[in-house]
mmCIF file of C-alpha atoms in Angstrom:
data_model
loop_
_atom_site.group_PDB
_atom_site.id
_atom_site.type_symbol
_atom_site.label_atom_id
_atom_site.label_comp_id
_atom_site.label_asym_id
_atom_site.label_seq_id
_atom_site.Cartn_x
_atom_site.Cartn_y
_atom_site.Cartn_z
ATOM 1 C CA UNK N 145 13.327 0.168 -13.661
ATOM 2 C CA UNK N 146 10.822 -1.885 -15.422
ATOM 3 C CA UNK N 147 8.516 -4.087 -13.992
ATOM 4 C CA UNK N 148 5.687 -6.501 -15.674
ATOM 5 C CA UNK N 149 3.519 -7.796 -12.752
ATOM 6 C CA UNK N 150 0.821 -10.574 -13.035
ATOM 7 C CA UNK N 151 -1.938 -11.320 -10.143
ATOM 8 C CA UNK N 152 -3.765 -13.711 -10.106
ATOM 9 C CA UNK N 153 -6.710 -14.692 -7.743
ATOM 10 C CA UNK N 154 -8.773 -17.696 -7.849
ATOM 11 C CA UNK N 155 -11.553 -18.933 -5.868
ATOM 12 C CA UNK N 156 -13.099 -22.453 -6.201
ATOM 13 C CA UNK N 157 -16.497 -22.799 -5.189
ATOM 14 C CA UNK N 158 -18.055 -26.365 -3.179
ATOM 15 C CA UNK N 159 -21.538 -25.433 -4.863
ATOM 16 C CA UNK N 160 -21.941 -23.076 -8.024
ATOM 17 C CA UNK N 161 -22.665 -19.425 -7.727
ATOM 18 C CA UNK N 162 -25.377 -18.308 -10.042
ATOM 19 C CA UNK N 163 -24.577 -14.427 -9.783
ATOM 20 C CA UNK N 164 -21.435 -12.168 -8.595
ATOM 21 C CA UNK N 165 -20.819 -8.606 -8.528
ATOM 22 C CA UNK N 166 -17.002 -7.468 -7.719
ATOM 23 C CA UNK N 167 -14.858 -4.571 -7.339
ATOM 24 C CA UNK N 168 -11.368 -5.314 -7.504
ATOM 25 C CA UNK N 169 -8.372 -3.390 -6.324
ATOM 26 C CA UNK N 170 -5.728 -4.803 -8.569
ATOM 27 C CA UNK N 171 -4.638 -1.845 -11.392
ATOM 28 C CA UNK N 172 -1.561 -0.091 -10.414
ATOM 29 C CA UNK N 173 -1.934 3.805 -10.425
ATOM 30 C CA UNK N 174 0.066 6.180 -11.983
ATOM 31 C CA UNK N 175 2.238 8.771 -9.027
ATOM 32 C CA UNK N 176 5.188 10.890 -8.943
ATOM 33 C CA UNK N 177 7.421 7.968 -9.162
ATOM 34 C CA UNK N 178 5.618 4.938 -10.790
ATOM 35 C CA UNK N 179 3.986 5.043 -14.716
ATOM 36 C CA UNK N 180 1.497 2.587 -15.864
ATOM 37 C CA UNK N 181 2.528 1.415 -18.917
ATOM 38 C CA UNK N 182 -0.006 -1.346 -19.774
ATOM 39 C CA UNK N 183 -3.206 -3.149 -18.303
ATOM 40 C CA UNK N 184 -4.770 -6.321 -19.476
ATOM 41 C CA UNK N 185 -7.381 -7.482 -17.678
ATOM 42 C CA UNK N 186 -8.484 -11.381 -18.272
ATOM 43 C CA UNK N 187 -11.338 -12.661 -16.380
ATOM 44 C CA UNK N 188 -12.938 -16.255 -16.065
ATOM 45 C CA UNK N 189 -15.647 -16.833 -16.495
ATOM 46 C CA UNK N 190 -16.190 -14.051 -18.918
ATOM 47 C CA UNK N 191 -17.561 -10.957 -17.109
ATOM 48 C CA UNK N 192 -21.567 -9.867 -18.172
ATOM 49 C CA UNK N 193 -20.411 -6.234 -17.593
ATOM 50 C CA UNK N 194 -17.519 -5.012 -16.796
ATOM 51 C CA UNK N 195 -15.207 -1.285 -16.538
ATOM 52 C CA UNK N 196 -12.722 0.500 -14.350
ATOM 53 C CA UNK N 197 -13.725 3.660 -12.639
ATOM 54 C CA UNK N 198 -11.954 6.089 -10.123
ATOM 55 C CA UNK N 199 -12.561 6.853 -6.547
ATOM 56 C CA UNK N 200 -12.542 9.153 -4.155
ATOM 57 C CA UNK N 201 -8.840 8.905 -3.812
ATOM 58 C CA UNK N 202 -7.867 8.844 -7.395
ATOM 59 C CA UNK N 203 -7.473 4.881 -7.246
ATOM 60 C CA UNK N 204 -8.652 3.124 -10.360
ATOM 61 C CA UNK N 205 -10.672 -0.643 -9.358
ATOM 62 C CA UNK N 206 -12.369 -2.629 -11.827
ATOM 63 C CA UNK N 207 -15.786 -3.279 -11.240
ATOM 64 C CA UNK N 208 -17.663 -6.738 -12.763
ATOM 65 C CA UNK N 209 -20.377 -9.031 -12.928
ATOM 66 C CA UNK N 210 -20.873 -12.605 -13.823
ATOM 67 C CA UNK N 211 -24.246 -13.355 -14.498
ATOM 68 C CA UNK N 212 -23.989 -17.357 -15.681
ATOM 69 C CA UNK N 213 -23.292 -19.968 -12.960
ATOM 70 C CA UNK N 214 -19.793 -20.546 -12.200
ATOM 71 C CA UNK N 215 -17.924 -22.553 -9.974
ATOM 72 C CA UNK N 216 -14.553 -21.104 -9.900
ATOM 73 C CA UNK N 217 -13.611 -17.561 -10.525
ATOM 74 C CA UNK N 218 -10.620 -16.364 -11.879
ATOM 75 C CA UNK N 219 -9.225 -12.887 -12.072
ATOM 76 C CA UNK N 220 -5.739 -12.224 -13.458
ATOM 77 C CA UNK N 221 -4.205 -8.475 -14.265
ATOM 78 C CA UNK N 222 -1.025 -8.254 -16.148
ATOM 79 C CA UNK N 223 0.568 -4.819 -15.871
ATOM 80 C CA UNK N 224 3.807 -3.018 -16.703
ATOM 81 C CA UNK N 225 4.825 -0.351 -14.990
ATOM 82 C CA UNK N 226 8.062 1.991 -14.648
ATOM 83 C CA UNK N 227 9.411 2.688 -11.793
ATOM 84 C CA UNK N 228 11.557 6.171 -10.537
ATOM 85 C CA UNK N 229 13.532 5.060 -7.990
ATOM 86 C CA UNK N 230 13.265 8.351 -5.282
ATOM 87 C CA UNK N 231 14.714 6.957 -1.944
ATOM 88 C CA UNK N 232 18.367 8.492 -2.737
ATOM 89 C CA UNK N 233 16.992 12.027 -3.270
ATOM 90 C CA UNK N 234 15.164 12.069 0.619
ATOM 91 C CA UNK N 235 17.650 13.433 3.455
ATOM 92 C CA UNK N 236 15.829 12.716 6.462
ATOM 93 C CA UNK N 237 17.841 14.986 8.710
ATOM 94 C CA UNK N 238 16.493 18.126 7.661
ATOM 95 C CA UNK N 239 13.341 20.217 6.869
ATOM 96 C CA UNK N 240 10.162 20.614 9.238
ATOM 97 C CA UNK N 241 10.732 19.694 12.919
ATOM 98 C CA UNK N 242 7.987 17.792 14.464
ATOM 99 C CA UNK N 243 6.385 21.401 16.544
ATOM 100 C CA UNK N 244 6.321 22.862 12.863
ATOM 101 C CA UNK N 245 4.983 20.142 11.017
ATOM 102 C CA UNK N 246 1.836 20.407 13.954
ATOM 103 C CA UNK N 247 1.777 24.447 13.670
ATOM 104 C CA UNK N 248 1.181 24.679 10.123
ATOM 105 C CA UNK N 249 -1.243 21.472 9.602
ATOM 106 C CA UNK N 250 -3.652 23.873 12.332
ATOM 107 C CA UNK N 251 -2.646 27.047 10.599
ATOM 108 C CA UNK N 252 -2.056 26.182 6.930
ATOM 109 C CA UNK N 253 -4.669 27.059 4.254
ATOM 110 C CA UNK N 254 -2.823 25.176 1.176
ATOM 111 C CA UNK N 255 -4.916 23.076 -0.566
ATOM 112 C CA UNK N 256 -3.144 20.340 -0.662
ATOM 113 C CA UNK N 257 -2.647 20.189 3.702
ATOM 114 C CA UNK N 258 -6.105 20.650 3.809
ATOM 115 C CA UNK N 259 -6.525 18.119 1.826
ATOM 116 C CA UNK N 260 -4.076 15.810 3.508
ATOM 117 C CA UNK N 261 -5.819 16.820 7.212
ATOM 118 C CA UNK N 262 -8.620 14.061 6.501
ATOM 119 C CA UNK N 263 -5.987 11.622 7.040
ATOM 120 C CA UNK N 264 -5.818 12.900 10.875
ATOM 121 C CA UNK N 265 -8.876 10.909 11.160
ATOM 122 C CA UNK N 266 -9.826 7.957 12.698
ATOM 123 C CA UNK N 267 -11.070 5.534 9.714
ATOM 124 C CA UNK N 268 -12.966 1.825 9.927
ATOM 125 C CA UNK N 269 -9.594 -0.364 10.859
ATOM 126 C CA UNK N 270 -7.523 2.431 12.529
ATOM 127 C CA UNK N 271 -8.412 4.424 15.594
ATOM 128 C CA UNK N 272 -6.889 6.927 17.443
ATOM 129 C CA UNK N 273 -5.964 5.776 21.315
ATOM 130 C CA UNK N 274 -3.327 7.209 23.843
ATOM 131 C CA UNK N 275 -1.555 3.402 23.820
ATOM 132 C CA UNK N 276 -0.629 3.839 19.946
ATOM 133 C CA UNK N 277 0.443 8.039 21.457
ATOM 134 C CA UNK N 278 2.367 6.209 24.369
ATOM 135 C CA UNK N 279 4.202 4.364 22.139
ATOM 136 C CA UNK N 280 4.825 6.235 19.096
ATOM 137 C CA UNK N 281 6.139 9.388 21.959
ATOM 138 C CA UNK N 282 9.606 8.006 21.867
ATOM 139 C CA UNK N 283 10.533 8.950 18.242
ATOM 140 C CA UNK N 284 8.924 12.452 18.289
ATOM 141 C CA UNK N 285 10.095 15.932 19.862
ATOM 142 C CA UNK N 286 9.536 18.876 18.617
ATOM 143 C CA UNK N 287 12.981 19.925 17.112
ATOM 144 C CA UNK N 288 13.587 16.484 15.862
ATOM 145 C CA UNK N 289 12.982 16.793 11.965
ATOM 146 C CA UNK N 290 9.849 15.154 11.442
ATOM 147 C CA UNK N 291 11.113 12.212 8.832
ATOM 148 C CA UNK N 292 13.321 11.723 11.236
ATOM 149 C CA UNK N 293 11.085 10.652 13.735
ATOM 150 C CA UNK N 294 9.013 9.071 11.358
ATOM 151 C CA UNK N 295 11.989 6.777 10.045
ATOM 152 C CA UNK N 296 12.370 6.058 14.049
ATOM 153 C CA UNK N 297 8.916 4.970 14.466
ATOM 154 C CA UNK N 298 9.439 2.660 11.412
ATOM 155 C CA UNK N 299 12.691 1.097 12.459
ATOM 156 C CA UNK N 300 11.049 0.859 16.277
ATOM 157 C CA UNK N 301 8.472 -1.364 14.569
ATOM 158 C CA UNK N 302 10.610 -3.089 12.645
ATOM 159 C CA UNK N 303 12.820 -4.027 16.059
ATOM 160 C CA UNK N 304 10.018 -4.919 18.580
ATOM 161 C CA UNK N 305 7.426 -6.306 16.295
ATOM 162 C CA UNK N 306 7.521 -10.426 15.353
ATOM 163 C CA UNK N 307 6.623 -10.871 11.396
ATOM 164 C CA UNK N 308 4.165 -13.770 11.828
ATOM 165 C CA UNK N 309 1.547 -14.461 9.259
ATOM 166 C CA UNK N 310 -0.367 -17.017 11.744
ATOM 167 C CA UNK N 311 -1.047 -14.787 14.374
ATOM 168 C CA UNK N 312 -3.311 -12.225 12.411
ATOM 169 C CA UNK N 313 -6.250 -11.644 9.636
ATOM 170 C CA UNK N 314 -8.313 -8.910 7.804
ATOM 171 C CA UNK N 315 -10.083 -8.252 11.574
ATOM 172 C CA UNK N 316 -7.545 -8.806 13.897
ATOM 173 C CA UNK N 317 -7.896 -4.897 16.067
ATOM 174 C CA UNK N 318 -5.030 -3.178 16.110
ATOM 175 C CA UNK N 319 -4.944 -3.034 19.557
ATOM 176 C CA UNK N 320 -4.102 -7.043 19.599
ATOM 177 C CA UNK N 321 -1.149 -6.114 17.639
ATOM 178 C CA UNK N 322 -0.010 -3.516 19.863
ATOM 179 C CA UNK N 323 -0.602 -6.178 23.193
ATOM 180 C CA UNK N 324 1.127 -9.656 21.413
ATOM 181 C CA UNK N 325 3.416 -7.150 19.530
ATOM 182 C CA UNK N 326 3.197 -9.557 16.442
ATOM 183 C CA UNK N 327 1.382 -9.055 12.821
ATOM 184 C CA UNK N 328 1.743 -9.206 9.043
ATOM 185 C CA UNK N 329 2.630 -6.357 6.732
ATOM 186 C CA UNK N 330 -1.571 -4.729 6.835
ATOM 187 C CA UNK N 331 -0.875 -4.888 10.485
ATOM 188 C CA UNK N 332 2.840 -3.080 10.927
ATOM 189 C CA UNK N 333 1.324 -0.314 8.285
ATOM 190 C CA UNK N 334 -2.284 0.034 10.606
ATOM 191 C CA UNK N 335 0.285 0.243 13.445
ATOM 192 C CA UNK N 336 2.740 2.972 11.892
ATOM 193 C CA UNK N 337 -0.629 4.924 10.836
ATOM 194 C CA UNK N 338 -2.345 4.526 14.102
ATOM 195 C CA UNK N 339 0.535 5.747 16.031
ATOM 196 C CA UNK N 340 0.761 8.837 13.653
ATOM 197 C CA UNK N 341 -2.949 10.198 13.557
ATOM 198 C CA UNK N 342 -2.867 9.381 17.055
ATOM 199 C CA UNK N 343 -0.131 12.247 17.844
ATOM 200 C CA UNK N 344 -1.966 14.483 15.246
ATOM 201 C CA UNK N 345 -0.008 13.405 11.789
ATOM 202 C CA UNK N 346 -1.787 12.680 9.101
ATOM 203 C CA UNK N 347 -1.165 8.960 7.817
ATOM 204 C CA UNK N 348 -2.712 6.864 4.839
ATOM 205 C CA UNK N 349 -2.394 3.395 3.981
ATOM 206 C CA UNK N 350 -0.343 2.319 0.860
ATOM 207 C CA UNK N 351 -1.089 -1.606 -0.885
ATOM 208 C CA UNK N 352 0.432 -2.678 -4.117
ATOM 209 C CA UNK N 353 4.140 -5.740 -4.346
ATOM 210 C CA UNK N 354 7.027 -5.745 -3.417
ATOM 211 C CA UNK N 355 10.277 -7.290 -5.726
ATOM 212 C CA UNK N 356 11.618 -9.623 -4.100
ATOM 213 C CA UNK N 357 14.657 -11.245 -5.342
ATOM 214 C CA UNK N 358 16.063 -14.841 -5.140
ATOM 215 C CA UNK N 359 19.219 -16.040 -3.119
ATOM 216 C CA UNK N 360 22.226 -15.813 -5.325
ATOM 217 C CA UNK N 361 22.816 -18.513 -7.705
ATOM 218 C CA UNK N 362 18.928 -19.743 -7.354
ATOM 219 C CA UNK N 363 16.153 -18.768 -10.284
ATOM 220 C CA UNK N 364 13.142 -17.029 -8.875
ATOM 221 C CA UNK N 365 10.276 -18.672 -8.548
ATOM 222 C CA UNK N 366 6.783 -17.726 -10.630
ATOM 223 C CA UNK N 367 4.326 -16.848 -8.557
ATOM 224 C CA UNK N 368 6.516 -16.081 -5.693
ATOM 225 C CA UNK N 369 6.058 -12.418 -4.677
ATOM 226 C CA UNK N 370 3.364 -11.319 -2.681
ATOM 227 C CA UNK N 371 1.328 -8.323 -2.410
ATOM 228 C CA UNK N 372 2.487 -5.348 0.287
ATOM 229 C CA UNK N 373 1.604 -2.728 1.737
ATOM 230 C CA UNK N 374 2.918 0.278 4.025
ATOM 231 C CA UNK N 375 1.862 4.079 4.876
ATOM 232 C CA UNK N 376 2.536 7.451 4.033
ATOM 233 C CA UNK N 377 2.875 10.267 5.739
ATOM 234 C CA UNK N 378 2.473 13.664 5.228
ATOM 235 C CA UNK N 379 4.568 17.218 6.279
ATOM 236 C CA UNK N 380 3.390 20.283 5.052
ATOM 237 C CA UNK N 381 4.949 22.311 2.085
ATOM 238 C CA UNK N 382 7.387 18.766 1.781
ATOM 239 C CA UNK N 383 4.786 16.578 0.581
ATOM 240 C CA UNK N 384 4.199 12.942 1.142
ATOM 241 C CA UNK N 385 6.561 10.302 1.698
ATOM 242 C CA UNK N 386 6.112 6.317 2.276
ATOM 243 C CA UNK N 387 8.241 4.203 4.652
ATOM 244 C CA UNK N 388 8.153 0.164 4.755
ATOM 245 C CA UNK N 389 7.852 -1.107 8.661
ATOM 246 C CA UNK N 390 7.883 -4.595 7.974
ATOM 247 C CA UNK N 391 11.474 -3.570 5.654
ATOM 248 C CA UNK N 392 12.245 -0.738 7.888
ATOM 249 C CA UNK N 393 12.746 1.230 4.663
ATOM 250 C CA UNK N 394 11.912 4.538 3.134
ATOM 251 C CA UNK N 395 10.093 3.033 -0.253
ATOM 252 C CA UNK N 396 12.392 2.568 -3.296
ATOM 253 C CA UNK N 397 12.007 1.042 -6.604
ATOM 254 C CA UNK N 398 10.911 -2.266 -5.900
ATOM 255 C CA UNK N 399 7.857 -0.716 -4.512
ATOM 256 C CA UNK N 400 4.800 -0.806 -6.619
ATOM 257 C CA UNK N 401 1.738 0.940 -5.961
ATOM 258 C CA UNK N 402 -1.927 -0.409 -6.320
ATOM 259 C CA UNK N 403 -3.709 2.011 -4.328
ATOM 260 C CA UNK N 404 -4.208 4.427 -1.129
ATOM 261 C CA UNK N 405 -6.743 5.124 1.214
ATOM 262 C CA UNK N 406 -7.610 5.544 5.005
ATOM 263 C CA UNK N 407 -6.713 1.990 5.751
ATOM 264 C CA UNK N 408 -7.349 -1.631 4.274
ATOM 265 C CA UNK N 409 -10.960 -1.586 4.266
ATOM 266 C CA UNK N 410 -10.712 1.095 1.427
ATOM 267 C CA UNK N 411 -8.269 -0.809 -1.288
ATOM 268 C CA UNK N 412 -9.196 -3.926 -0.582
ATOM 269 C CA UNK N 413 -7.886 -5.953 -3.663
ATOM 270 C CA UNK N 414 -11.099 -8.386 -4.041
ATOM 271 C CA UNK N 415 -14.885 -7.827 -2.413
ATOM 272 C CA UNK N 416 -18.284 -8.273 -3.700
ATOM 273 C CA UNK N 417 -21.283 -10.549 -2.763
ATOM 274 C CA UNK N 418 -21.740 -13.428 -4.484
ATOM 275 C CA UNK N 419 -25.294 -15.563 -4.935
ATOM 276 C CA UNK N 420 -24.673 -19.464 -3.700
ATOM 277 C CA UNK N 421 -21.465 -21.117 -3.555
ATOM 278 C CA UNK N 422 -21.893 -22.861 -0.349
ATOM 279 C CA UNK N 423 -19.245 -22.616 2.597
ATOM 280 C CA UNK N 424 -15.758 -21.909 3.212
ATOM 281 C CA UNK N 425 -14.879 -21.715 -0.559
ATOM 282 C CA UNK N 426 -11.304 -21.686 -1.361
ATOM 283 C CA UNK N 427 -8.581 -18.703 -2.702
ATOM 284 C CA UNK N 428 -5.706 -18.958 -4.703
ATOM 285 C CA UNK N 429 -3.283 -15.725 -4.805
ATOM 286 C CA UNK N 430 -0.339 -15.762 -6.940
ATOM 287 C CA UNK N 431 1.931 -12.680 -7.216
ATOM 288 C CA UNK N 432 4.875 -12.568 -9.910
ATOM 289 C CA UNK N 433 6.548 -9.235 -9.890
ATOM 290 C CA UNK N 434 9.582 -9.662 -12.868
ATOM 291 C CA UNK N 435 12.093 -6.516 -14.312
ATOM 292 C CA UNK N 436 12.281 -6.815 -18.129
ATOM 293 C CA UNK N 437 14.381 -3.527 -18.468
ATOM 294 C CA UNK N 438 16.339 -0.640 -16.803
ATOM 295 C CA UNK N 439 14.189 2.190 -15.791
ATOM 296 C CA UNK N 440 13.527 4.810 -18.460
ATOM 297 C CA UNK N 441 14.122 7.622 -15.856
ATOM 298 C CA UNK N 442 17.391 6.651 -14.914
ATOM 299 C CA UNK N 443 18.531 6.293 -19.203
ATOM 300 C CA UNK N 444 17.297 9.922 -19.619
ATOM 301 C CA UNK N 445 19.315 10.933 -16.577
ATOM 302 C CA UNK N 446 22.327 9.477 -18.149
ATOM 303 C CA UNK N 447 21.781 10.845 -21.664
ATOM 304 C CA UNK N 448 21.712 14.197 -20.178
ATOM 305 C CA UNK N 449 24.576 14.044 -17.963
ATOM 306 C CA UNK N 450 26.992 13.058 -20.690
ATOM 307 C CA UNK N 451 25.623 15.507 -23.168
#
């Protein structure tokens, strides 16, 4: 499937800002399942300098000045991506059982566990606590295949946690969430992570959209998607594999990735410091997430199945 996504953020200033300096978390990255296709990057007023780097986790942010006063800034990203649809090809009643999964992240020396055994670790937004290992206990045993459990612990959150976009921000602590059992999609995924390192899995953080689709026989709306995000977890020799809490879904196609890291804090989609502006000054976000053709993956599949 084909997607062409446009995001849009705006802020409007009560007094002008004579300098900014930004890094923005808003260009999709290319994975296993998703292709970037195209990027263009508009910003207003126009940026004094301005490129798009990679960090530590292989994300790509732009990073951009504005050196003229300006009382409104306005970022907007138009991307296309294509998107392999995996979800089908994941049975999540077999391979590594929970004990075996925990043996070979201690025991392993593949790069790529190593590699994933940073993600064990406590990180700015997400600490480990026995509450989050109290909870999460339920879904895991150790001969219980471990995407198994996993898919538990995301369909546990799913049951027993209110969606509720009033009750939370960027700093509400986890452990809030936990007590009021209530959050937004940042929150479920800090949850579903917490829960995970906390019983000695290692769990990143996902952000990017989500499709969402109109009720039949209505038009969708511009501007009416939103971004997402939801986690990842890892099992040796298998790989990693992302599952939706606030969906209580293993990822599919209508899952687009921006970026991954520890937890929020590291893919935020806008930061920077800005010089003046006064107080409270107000943001815009407008997500449109559209297909515009069937996924190139899928046409290949079919060309070689009937030849």
């Amino acid at each position: 499937m084909k997607y062409r996504i446009r995001h849009t953020t705006r802020y409007a200033y009560a007094l002008p800002v004579s300098h900014c300096y930004n890094l923005a978390y808003v260009l999709p990255r290319s994975t296993d399942r998703q292709r970037v296709d195209t990027i263009d990057i508009k910003l207003s007023p126009p940026a004094t300098t301005s490129n798009s780097r990679s960090d530590y986790f292989g994300n790509q942010f732009l990073q951009f000045s504005i050196e003229k006063a300006h009382s409104e800034l306005d970022v907007s990203i138009t991307s296309e991506i294509t998107i392999k649809d995996s979800s089908t090809s994941i049975n999540l009643d077999f391979g590594n059982p929970c004990s075996y999964v925990k043996y070979l992240l201690q025991h392993s020396k593949d790069w790529e566990t190593l590699c994933a055994r940073e993600f064990m670790l406590d990180s700015p937004m997400v600490q480990q606590h026995q509450d989050l290992a109290d909870y999460a206990a339920a879904s895991f045993s150790d001969d219980r295949p471990f995407l198994s459990a996993v898919m538990d612990l995301t369909q546990r959150i799913f049951t027993d946690f209110v969606y509720d976009p009033e009750f939370s921000d960027v700093a509400t602590p986890l452990a809030d969430v936990l007590k009021h059992k209530r959050g937004v999609c940042q929150d479920f995924a800090h949850l579903a992570i917490g829960c995970l390192r906390s019983l000695g899995y290692p769990a990143r953080y996902v952000s990017g959209y989500l499709e969402t689709l109109p009720a039949p026989g209505q038009e969708k709306l511009i501007g009416a998607d939103a971004t997402h995000a939801w986690f990842a977890v890892y099992s040796p020799g298998e790989g990693w594999y992302e599952f939706d809490p606030t969906n209580n879904k293993v990822t599919g196609e209508q899952h687009i990735t921006t970026a991954w890291g520890r937890d929020y804090s590291d893919v935020t989609p806008l930061k920077g410091v800005i010089f003046g502006g006064g107080v409270s000054p107000q943001l815009f976000v407008s997500v449109d997430v559209r297909r515009i053709e069937e996924d190139f993956f899928q046409t290949q599949s079919q060309s070689q199945s009937q030849g």
